[in-house]
Amino acid sequence: MKLFLFHFLAIALSNFAFCFLGLGLFLLLQTEVLVRIFTM
């Protein structure tokens, strides 16, 4: 049971890290686009 819980926690953490990374890249891309628009 403890092992199952640990496995579930590991999956949840990896999913959270992946989502966070994706969101960070998306925000970085958005700011880059905005900067390019403003500097034109």
PDB file of N, CA and C in Angstrom:
ATOM      1  N   MET A   1       0.833  -1.205   0.000  1.00  0.00           N
ATOM      2  CA  MET A   1       0.000   0.000   0.000  1.00  0.00           C
ATOM      3  C   MET A   1       0.868   1.255   0.000  1.00  0.00           C
ATOM      4  N   LYS A   2       1.911   1.230   0.827  1.00  0.00           N
ATOM      5  CA  LYS A   2       2.814   2.374   0.911  1.00  0.00           C
ATOM      6  C   LYS A   2       3.539   2.595  -0.418  1.00  0.00           C
ATOM      7  N   LEU A   3       3.912   1.483  -1.047  1.00  0.00           N
ATOM      8  CA  LEU A   3       4.611   1.540  -2.327  1.00  0.00           C
ATOM      9  C   LEU A   3       3.695   2.113  -3.408  1.00  0.00           C
ATOM     10  N   PHE A   4       2.429   1.707  -3.364  1.00  0.00           N
ATOM     11  CA  PHE A   4       1.441   2.199  -4.323  1.00  0.00           C
ATOM     12  C   PHE A   4       1.252   3.703  -4.161  1.00  0.00           C
ATOM     13  N   LEU A   5       1.190   4.150  -2.911  1.00  0.00           N
ATOM     14  CA  LEU A   5       1.012   5.571  -2.610  1.00  0.00           C
ATOM     15  C   LEU A   5       2.218   6.366  -3.104  1.00  0.00           C
ATOM     16  N   PHE A   6       3.401   5.820  -2.892  1.00  0.00           N
ATOM     17  CA  PHE A   6       4.637   6.470  -3.336  1.00  0.00           C
ATOM     18  C   PHE A   6       4.670   6.575  -4.862  1.00  0.00           C
ATOM     19  N   HIS A   7       4.218   5.507  -5.528  1.00  0.00           N
ATOM     20  CA  HIS A   7       4.173   5.468  -6.991  1.00  0.00           C
ATOM     21  C   HIS A   7       3.200   6.525  -7.513  1.00  0.00           C
ATOM     22  N   PHE A   8       2.036   6.626  -6.875  1.00  0.00           N
ATOM     23  CA  PHE A   8       1.024   7.609  -7.255  1.00  0.00           C
ATOM     24  C   PHE A   8       1.557   9.023  -7.067  1.00  0.00           C
ATOM     25  N   LEU A   9       2.263   9.248  -5.962  1.00  0.00           N
ATOM     26  CA  LEU A   9       2.843  10.556  -5.656  1.00  0.00           C
ATOM     27  C   LEU A   9       3.901  10.922  -6.694  1.00  0.00           C
ATOM     28  N   ALA A  10       4.707   9.942  -7.082  1.00  0.00           N
ATOM     29  CA  ALA A  10       5.749  10.174  -8.088  1.00  0.00           C
ATOM     30  C   ALA A  10       5.127  10.561  -9.436  1.00  0.00           C
ATOM     31  N   ILE A  11       4.050   9.885  -9.811  1.00  0.00           N
ATOM     32  CA  ILE A  11       3.355  10.200 -11.066  1.00  0.00           C
ATOM     33  C   ILE A  11       2.761  11.600 -11.002  1.00  0.00           C
ATOM     34  N   ALA A  12       2.125  11.928  -9.880  1.00  0.00           N
ATOM     35  CA  ALA A  12       1.521  13.248  -9.708  1.00  0.00           C
ATOM     36  C   ALA A  12       2.583  14.345  -9.776  1.00  0.00           C
ATOM     37  N   LEU A  13       3.725  14.113  -9.131  1.00  0.00           N
ATOM     38  CA  LEU A  13       4.812  15.092  -9.131  1.00  0.00           C
ATOM     39  C   LEU A  13       5.396  15.283 -10.522  1.00  0.00           C
ATOM     40  N   SER A  14       5.579  14.189 -11.252  1.00  0.00           N
ATOM     41  CA  SER A  14       6.130  14.295 -12.611  1.00  0.00           C
ATOM     42  C   SER A  14       5.153  15.021 -13.538  1.00  0.00           C
ATOM     43  N   ASN A  15       3.859  14.745 -13.375  1.00  0.00           N
ATOM     44  CA  ASN A  15       2.841  15.429 -14.177  1.00  0.00           C
ATOM     45  C   ASN A  15       2.827  16.915 -13.858  1.00  0.00           C
ATOM     46  N   PHE A  16       2.921  17.250 -12.568  1.00  0.00           N
ATOM     47  CA  PHE A  16       2.931  18.644 -12.137  1.00  0.00           C
ATOM     48  C   PHE A  16       4.162  19.362 -12.690  1.00  0.00           C
ATOM     49  N   ALA A  17       5.317  18.692 -12.631  1.00  0.00           N
ATOM     50  CA  ALA A  17       6.557  19.280 -13.135  1.00  0.00           C
ATOM     51  C   ALA A  17       6.460  19.516 -14.648  1.00  0.00           C
ATOM     52  N   PHE A  18       5.868  18.556 -15.360  1.00  0.00           N
ATOM     53  CA  PHE A  18       5.704  18.664 -16.810  1.00  0.00           C
ATOM     54  C   PHE A  18       4.780  19.828 -17.163  1.00  0.00           C
ATOM     55  N   CYS A  19       3.661  19.945 -16.426  1.00  0.00           N
ATOM     56  CA  CYS A  19       2.710  21.041 -16.663  1.00  0.00           C
ATOM     57  C   CYS A  19       3.361  22.388 -16.362  1.00  0.00           C
ATOM     58  N   PHE A  20       4.128  22.442 -15.269  1.00  0.00           N
ATOM     59  CA  PHE A  20       4.800  23.674 -14.868  1.00  0.00           C
ATOM     60  C   PHE A  20       5.820  24.102 -15.923  1.00  0.00           C
ATOM     61  N   LEU A  21       6.554  23.111 -16.448  1.00  0.00           N
ATOM     62  CA  LEU A  21       7.552  23.377 -17.486  1.00  0.00           C
ATOM     63  C   LEU A  21       6.876  23.890 -18.756  1.00  0.00           C
ATOM     64  N   GLY A  22       5.775  23.251 -19.124  1.00  0.00           N
ATOM     65  CA  GLY A  22       5.029  23.664 -20.306  1.00  0.00           C
ATOM     66  C   GLY A  22       4.486  25.079 -20.163  1.00  0.00           C
ATOM     67  N   LEU A  23       3.957  25.376 -18.973  1.00  0.00           N
ATOM     68  CA  LEU A  23       3.416  26.707 -18.708  1.00  0.00           C
ATOM     69  C   LEU A  23       4.523  27.751 -18.754  1.00  0.00           C
ATOM     70  N   GLY A  24       5.683  27.421 -18.192  1.00  0.00           N
ATOM     71  CA  GLY A  24       6.823  28.332 -18.191  1.00  0.00           C
ATOM     72  C   GLY A  24       7.297  28.638 -19.606  1.00  0.00           C
ATOM     73  N   LEU A  25       7.383  27.601 -20.441  1.00  0.00           N
ATOM     74  CA  LEU A  25       7.793  27.789 -21.835  1.00  0.00           C
ATOM     75  C   LEU A  25       6.775  28.618 -22.600  1.00  0.00           C
ATOM     76  N   PHE A  26       5.488  28.368 -22.330  1.00  0.00           N
ATOM     77  CA  PHE A  26       4.416  29.112 -22.984  1.00  0.00           C
ATOM     78  C   PHE A  26       4.485  30.593 -22.618  1.00  0.00           C
ATOM     79  N   LEU A  27       4.694  30.877 -21.323  1.00  0.00           N
ATOM     80  CA  LEU A  27       4.785  32.268 -20.874  1.00  0.00           C
ATOM     81  C   LEU A  27       6.011  32.958 -21.457  1.00  0.00           C
ATOM     82  N   LEU A  28       7.116  32.215 -21.544  1.00  0.00           N
ATOM     83  CA  LEU A  28       8.348  32.756 -22.110  1.00  0.00           C
ATOM     84  C   LEU A  28       8.131  33.122 -23.581  1.00  0.00           C
ATOM     85  N   LEU A  29       7.450  32.239 -24.301  1.00  0.00           N
ATOM     86  CA  LEU A  29       7.145  32.474 -25.709  1.00  0.00           C
ATOM     87  C   LEU A  29       6.229  33.683 -25.869  1.00  0.00           C
ATOM     88  N   GLN A  30       5.219  33.786 -25.015  1.00  0.00           N
ATOM     89  CA  GLN A  30       4.283  34.905 -25.058  1.00  0.00           C
ATOM     90  C   GLN A  30       4.996  36.235 -24.830  1.00  0.00           C
ATOM     91  N   THR A  31       5.881  36.278 -23.827  1.00  0.00           N
ATOM     92  CA  THR A  31       6.608  37.518 -23.539  1.00  0.00           C
ATOM     93  C   THR A  31       7.537  37.881 -24.684  1.00  0.00           C
ATOM     94  N   GLU A  32       8.143  36.879 -25.314  1.00  0.00           N
ATOM     95  CA  GLU A  32       9.035  37.131 -26.451  1.00  0.00           C
ATOM     96  C   GLU A  32       8.250  37.735 -27.612  1.00  0.00           C
ATOM     97  N   VAL A  33       7.057  37.197 -27.861  1.00  0.00           N
ATOM     98  CA  VAL A  33       6.186  37.718 -28.927  1.00  0.00           C
ATOM     99  C   VAL A  33       5.771  39.151 -28.616  1.00  0.00           C
ATOM    100  N   LEU A  34       5.397  39.409 -27.368  1.00  0.00           N
ATOM    101  CA  LEU A  34       4.996  40.761 -26.965  1.00  0.00           C
ATOM    102  C   LEU A  34       6.143  41.752 -27.116  1.00  0.00           C
ATOM    103  N   VAL A  35       7.333  41.336 -26.726  1.00  0.00           N
ATOM    104  CA  VAL A  35       8.511  42.195 -26.849  1.00  0.00           C
ATOM    105  C   VAL A  35       8.783  42.510 -28.321  1.00  0.00           C
ATOM    106  N   ARG A  36       8.663  41.507 -29.167  1.00  0.00           N
ATOM    107  CA  ARG A  36       8.870  41.722 -30.610  1.00  0.00           C
ATOM    108  C   ARG A  36       7.841  42.681 -31.188  1.00  0.00           C
ATOM    109  N   ILE A  37       6.604  42.573 -30.732  1.00  0.00           N
ATOM    110  CA  ILE A  37       5.539  43.469 -31.212  1.00  0.00           C
ATOM    111  C   ILE A  37       5.828  44.905 -30.769  1.00  0.00           C
ATOM    112  N   PHE A  38       6.218  45.068 -29.506  1.00  0.00           N
ATOM    113  CA  PHE A  38       6.463  46.412 -28.976  1.00  0.00           C
ATOM    114  C   PHE A  38       7.718  47.065 -29.539  1.00  0.00           C
ATOM    115  N   THR A  39       8.723  46.256 -29.895  1.00  0.00           N
ATOM    116  CA  THR A  39       9.974  46.824 -30.398  1.00  0.00           C
ATOM    117  C   THR A  39       9.952  47.071 -31.905  1.00  0.00           C
ATOM    118  N   MET A  40       8.863  46.711 -32.575  1.00  0.00           N
ATOM    119  CA  MET A  40       8.766  46.932 -34.021  1.00  0.00           C
ATOM    120  C   MET A  40       8.651  48.417 -34.341  1.00  0.00           C
TER     121      MET A  40
END
